[in-house]
mmCIF file of N, CA, C and O in Angstrom:
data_model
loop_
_atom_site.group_PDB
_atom_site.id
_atom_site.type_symbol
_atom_site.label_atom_id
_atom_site.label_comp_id
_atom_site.label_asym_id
_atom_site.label_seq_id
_atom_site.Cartn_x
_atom_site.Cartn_y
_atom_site.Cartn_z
ATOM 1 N N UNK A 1 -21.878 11.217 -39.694
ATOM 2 C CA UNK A 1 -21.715 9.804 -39.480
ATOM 3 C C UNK A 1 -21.004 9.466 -38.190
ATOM 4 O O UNK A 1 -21.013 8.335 -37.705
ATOM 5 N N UNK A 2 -20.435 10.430 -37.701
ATOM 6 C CA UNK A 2 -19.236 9.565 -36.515
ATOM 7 C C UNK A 2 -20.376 9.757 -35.333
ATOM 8 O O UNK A 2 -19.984 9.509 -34.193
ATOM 9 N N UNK A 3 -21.540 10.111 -35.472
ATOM 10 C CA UNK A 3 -22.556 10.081 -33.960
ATOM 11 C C UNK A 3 -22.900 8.763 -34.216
ATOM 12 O O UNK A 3 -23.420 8.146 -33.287
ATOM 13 N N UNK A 4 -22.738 8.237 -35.194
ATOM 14 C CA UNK A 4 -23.401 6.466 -35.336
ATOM 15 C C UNK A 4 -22.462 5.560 -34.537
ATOM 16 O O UNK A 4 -22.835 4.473 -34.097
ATOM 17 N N UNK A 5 -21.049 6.119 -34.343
ATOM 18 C CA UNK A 5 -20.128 5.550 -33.853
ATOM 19 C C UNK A 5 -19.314 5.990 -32.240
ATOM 20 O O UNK A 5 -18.183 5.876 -31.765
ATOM 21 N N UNK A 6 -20.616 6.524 -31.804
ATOM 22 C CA UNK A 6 -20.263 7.455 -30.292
ATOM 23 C C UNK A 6 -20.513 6.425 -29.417
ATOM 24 O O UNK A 6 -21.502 5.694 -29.368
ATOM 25 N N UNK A 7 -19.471 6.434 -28.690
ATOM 26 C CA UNK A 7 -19.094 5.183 -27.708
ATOM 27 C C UNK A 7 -20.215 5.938 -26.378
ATOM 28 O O UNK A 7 -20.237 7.073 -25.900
ATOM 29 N N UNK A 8 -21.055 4.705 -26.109
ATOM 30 C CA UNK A 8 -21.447 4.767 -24.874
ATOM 31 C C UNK A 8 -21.221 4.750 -23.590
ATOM 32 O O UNK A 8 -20.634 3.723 -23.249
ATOM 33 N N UNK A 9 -21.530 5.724 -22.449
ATOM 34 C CA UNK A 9 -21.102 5.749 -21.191
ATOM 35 C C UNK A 9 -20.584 4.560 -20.865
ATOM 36 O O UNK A 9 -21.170 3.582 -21.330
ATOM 37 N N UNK A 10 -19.205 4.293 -19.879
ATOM 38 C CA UNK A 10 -19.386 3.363 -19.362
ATOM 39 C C UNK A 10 -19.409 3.402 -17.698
ATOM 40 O O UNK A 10 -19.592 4.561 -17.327
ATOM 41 N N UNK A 11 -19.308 2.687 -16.849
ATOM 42 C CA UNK A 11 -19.688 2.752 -15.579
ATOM 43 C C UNK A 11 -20.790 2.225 -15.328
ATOM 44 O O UNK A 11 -21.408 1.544 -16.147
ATOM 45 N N UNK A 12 -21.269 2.538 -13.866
ATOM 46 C CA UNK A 12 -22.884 2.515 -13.299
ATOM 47 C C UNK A 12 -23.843 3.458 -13.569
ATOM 48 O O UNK A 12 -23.556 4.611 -13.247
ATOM 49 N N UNK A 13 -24.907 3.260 -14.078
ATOM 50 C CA UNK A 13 -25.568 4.152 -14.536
ATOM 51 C C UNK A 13 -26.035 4.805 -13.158
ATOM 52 O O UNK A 13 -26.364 4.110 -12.197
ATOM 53 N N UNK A 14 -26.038 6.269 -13.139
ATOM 54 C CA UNK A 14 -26.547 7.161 -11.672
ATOM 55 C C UNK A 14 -24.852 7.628 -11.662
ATOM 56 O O UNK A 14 -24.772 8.756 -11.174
ATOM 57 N N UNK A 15 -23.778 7.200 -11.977
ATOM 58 C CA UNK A 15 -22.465 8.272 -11.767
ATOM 59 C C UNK A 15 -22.327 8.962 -12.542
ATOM 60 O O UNK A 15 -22.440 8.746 -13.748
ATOM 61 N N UNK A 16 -21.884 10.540 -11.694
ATOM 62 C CA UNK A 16 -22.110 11.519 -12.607
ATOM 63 C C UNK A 16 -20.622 12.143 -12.049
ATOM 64 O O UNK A 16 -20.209 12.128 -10.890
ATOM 65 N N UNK A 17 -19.968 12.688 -13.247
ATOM 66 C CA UNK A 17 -18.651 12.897 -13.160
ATOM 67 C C UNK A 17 -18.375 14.292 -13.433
ATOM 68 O O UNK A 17 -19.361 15.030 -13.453
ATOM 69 N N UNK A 18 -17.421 14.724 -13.614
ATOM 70 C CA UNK A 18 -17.358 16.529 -13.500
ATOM 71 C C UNK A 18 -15.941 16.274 -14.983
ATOM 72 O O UNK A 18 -14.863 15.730 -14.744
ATOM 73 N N UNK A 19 -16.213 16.645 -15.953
ATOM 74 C CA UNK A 19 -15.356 16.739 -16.584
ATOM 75 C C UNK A 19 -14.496 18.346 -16.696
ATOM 76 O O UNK A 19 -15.069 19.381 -17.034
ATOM 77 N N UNK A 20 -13.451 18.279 -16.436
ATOM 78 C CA UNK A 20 -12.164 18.951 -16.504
ATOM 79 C C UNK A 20 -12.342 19.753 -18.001
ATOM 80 O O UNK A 20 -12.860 20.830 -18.297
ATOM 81 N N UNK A 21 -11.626 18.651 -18.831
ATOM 82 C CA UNK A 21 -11.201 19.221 -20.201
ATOM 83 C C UNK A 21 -12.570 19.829 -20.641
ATOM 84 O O UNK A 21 -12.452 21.053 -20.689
ATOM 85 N N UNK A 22 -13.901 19.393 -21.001
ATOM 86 C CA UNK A 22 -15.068 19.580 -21.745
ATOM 87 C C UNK A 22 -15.903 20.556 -20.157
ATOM 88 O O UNK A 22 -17.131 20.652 -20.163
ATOM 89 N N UNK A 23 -15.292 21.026 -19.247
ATOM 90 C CA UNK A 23 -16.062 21.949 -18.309
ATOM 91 C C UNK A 23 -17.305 20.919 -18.129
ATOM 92 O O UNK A 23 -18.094 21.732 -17.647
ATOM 93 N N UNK A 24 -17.927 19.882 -18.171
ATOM 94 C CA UNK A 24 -19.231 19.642 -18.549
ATOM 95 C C UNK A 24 -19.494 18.498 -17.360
ATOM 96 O O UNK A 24 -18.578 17.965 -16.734
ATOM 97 N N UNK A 25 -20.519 18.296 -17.218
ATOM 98 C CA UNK A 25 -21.779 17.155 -16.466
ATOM 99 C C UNK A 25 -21.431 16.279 -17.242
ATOM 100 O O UNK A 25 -21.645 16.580 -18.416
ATOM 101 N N UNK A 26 -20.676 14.656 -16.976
ATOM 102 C CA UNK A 26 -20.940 13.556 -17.668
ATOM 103 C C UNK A 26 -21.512 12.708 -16.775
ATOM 104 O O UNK A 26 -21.505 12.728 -15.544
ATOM 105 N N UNK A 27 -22.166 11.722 -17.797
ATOM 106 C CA UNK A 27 -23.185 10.475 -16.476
ATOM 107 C C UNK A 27 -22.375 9.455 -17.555
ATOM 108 O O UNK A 27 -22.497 9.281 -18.767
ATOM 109 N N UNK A 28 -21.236 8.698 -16.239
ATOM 110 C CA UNK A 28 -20.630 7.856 -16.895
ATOM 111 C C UNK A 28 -19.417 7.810 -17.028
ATOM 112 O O UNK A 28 -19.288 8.959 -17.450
ATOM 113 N N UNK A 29 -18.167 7.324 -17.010
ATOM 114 C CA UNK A 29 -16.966 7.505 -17.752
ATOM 115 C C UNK A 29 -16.896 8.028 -19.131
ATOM 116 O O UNK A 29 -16.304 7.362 -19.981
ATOM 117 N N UNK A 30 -17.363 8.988 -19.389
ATOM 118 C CA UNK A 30 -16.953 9.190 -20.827
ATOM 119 C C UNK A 30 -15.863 9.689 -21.529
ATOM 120 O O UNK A 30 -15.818 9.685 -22.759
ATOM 121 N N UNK A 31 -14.569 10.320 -20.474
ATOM 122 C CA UNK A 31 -13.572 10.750 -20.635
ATOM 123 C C UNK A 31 -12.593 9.920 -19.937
ATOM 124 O O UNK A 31 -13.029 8.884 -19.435
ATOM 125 N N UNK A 32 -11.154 10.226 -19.794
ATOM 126 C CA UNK A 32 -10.157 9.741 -19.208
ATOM 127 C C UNK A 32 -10.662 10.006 -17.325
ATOM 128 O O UNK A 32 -11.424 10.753 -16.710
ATOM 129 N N UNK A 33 -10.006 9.244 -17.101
ATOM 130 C CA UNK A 33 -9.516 9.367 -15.745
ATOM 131 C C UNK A 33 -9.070 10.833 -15.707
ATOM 132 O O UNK A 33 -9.889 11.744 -15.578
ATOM 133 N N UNK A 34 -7.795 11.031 -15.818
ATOM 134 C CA UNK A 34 -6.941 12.177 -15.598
ATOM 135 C C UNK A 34 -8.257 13.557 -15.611
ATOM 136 O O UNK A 34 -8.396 14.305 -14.643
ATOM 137 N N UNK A 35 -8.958 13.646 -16.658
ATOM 138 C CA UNK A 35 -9.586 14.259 -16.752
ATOM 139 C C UNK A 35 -11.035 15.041 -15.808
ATOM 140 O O UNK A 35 -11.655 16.103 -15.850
ATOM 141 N N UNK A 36 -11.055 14.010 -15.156
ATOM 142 C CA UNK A 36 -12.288 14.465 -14.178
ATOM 143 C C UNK A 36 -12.237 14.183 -13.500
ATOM 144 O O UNK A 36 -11.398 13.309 -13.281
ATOM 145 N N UNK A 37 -13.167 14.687 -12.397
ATOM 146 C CA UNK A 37 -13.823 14.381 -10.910
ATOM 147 C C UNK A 37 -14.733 13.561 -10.802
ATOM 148 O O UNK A 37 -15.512 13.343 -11.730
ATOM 149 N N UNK A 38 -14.803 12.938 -9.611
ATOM 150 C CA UNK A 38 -16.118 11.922 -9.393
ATOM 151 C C UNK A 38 -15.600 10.536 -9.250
ATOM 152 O O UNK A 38 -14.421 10.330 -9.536
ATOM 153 N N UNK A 39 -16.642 9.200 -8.681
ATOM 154 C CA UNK A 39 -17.912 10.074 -9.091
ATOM 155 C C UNK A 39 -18.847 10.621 -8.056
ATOM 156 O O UNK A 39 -18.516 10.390 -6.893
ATOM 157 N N UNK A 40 -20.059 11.369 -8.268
ATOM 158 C CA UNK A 40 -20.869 12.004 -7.406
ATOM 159 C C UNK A 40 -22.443 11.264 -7.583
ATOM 160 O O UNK A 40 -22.953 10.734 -8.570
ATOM 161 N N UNK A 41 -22.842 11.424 -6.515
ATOM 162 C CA UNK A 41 -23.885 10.149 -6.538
ATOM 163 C C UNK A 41 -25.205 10.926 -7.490
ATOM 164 O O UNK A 41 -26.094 10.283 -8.048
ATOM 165 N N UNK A 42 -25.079 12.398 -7.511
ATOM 166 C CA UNK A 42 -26.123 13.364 -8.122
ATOM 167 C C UNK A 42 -25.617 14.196 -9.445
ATOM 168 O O UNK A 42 -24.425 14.284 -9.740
ATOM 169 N N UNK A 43 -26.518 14.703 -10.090
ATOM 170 C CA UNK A 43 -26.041 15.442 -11.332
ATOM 171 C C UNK A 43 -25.407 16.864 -10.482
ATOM 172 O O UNK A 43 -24.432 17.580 -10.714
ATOM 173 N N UNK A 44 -26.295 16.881 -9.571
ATOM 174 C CA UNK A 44 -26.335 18.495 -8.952
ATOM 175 C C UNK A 44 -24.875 18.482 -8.108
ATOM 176 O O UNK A 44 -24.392 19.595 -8.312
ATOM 177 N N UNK A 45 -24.040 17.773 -7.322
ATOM 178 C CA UNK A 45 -23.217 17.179 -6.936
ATOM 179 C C UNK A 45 -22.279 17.394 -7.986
ATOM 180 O O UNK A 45 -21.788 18.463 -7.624
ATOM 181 N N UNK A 46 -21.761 17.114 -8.945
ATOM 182 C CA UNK A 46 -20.865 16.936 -9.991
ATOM 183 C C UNK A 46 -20.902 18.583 -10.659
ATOM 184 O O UNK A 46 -19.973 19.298 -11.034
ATOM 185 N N UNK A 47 -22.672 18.870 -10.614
ATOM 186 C CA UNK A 47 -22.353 19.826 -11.068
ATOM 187 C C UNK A 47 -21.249 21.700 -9.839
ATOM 188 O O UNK A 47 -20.753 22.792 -10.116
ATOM 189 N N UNK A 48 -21.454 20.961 -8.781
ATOM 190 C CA UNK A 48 -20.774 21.991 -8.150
ATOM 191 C C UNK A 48 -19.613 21.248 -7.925
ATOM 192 O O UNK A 48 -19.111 21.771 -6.930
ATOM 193 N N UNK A 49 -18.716 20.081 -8.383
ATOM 194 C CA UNK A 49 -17.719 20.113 -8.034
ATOM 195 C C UNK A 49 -16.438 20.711 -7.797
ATOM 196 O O UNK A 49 -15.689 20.345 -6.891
ATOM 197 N N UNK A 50 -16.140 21.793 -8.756
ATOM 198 C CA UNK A 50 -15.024 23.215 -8.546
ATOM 199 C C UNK A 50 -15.469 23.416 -7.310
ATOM 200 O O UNK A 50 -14.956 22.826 -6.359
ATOM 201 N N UNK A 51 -16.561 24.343 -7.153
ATOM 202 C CA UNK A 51 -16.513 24.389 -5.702
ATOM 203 C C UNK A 51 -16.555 23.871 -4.687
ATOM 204 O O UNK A 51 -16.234 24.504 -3.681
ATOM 205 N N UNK A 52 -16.980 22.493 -4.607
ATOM 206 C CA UNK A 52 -16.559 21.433 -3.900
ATOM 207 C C UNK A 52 -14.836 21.325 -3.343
ATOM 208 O O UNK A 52 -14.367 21.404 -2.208
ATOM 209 N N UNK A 53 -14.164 21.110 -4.715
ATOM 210 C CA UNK A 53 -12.907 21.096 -4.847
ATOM 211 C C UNK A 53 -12.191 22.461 -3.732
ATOM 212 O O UNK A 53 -11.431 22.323 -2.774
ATOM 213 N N UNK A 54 -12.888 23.952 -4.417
ATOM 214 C CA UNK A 54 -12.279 24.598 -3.612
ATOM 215 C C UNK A 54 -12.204 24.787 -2.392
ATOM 216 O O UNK A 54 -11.228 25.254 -1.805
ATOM 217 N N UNK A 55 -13.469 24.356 -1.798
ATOM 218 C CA UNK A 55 -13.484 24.780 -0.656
ATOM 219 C C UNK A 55 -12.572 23.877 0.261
ATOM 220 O O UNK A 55 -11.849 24.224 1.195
ATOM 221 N N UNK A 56 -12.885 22.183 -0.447
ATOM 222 C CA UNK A 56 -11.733 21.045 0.358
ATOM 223 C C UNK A 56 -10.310 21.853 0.184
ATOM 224 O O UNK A 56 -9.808 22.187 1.257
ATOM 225 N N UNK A 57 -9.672 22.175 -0.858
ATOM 226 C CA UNK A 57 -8.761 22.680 -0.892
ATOM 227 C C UNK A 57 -8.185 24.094 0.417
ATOM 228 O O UNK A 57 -7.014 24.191 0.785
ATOM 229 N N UNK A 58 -9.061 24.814 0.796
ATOM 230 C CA UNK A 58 -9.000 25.762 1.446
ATOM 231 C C UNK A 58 -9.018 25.276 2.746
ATOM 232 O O UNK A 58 -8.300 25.889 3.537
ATOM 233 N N UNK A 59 -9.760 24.173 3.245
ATOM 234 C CA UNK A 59 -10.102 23.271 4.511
ATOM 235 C C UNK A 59 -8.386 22.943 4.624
ATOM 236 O O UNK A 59 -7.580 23.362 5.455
ATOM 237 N N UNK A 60 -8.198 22.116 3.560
ATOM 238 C CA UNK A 60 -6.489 21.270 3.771
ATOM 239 C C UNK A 60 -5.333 22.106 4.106
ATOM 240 O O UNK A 60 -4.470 21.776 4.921
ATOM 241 N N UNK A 61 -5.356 23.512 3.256
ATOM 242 C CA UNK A 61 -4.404 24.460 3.621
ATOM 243 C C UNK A 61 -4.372 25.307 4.662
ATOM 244 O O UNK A 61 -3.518 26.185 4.782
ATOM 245 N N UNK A 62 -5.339 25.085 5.506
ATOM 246 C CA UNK A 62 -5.572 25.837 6.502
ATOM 247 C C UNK A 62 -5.535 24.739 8.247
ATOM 248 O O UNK A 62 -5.435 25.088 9.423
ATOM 249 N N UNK A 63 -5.670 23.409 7.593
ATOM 250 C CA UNK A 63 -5.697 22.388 8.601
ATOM 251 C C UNK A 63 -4.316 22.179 9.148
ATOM 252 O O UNK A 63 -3.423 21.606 8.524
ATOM 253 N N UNK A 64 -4.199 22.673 10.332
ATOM 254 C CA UNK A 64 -2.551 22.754 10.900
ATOM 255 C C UNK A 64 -1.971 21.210 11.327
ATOM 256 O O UNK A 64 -0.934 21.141 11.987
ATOM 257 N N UNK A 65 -2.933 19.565 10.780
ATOM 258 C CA UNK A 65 -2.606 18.904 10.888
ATOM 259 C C UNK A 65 -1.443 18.599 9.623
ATOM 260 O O UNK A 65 -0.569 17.732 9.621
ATOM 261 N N UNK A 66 -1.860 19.974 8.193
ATOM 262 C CA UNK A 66 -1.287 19.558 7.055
ATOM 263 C C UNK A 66 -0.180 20.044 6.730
ATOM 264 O O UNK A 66 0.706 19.656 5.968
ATOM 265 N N UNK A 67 -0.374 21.459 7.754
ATOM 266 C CA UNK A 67 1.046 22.371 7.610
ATOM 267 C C UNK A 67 2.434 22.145 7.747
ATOM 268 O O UNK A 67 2.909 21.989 8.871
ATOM 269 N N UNK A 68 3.310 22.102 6.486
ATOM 270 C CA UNK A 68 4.619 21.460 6.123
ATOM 271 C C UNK A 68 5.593 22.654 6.546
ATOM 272 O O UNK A 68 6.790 22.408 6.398
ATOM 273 N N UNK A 69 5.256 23.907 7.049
ATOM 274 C CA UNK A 69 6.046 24.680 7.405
ATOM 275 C C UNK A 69 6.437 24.826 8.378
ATOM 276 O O UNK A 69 5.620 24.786 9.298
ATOM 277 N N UNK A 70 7.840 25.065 8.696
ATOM 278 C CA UNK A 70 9.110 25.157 9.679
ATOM 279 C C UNK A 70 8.190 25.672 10.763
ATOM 280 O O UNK A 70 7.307 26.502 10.549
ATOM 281 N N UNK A 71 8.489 25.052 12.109
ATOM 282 C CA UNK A 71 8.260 26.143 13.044
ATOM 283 C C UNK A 71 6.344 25.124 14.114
ATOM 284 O O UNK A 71 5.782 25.423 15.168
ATOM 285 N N UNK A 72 6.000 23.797 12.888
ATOM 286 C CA UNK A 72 4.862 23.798 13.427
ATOM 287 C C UNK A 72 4.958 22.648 14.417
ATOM 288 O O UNK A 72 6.040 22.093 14.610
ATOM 289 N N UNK A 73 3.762 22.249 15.097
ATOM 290 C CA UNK A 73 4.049 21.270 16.024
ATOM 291 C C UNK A 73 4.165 20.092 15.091
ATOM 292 O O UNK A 73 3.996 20.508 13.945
ATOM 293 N N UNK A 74 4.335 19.079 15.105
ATOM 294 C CA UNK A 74 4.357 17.942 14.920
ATOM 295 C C UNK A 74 4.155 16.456 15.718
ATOM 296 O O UNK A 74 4.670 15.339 15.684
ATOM 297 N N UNK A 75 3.067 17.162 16.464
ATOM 298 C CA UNK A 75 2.059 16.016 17.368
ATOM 299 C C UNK A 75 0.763 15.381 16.407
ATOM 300 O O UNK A 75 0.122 16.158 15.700
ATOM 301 N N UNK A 76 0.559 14.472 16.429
ATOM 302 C CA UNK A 76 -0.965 13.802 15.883
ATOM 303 C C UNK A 76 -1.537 14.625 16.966
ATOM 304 O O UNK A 76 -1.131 15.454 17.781
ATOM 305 N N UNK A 77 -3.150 13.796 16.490
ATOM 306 C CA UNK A 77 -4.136 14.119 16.956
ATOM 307 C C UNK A 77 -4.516 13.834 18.570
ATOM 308 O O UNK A 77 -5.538 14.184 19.160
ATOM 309 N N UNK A 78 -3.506 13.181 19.026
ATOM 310 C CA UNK A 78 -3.793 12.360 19.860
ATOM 311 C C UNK A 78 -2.741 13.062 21.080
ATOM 312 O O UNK A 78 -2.739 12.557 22.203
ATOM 313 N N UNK A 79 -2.059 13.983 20.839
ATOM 314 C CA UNK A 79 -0.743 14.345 20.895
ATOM 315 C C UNK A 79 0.231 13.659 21.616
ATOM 316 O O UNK A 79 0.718 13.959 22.707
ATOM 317 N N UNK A 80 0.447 12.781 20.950
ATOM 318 C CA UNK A 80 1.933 12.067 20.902
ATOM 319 C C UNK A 80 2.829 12.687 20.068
ATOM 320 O O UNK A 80 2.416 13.691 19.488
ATOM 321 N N UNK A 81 4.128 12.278 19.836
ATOM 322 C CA UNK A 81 4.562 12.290 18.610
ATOM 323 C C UNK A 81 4.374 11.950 17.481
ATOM 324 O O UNK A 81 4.040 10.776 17.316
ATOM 325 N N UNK A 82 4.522 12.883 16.221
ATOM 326 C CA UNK A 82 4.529 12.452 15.124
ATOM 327 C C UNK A 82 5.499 10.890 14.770
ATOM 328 O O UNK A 82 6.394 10.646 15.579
ATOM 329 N N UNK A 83 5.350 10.146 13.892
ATOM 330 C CA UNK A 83 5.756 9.303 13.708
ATOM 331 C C UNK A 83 7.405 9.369 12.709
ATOM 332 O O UNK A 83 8.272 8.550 12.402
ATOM 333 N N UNK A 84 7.189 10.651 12.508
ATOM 334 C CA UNK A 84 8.369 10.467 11.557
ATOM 335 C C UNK A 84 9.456 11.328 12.430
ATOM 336 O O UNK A 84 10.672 11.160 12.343
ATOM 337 N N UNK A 85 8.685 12.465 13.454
ATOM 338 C CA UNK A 85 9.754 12.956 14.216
ATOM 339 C C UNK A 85 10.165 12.799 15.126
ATOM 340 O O UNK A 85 11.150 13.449 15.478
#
């Protein structure tokens, strides 16, 4: 009986989200926020989001605009000074 009572996607139909907790392809909000990624304009998109994720992740830690450790420049892009130093 409780599939009679399964709450329908909400969102735009075509967003497809990467759920966290359930590992899974959702089309829709069907979970929390906290819970997922997205959205992605494709199923196929959502479905590689981990690796999506990782690789941005590997881009950011390696981008010496992001590097918080002692010792780095602290010029923008533009090289002026940073704004806070």
């Amino acid at each position: 009986m409780a599939a009679l009572f399964r709450r329908k996607p909400s969102g735009r139909p075509g967003e497809w989200y990467y759920c966290l907790r359930h590992q899974a392809v959702e089309e829709g909000q069907q979970c929390p926020a906290r819970d997922r990624l997205g959205p992605y304009g494709t199923r196929g998109e959502a479905e590689h989001a981990m690796e999506t994720a990782r690789e941005r992740e590997d881009e950011w830690r390696h981008d010496p605009r992001w590097n918080d450790r002692e010792g780095t420049d602290d010029t923008d892009e533009t090289g002026g000074a940073d704004q806070d130093g």
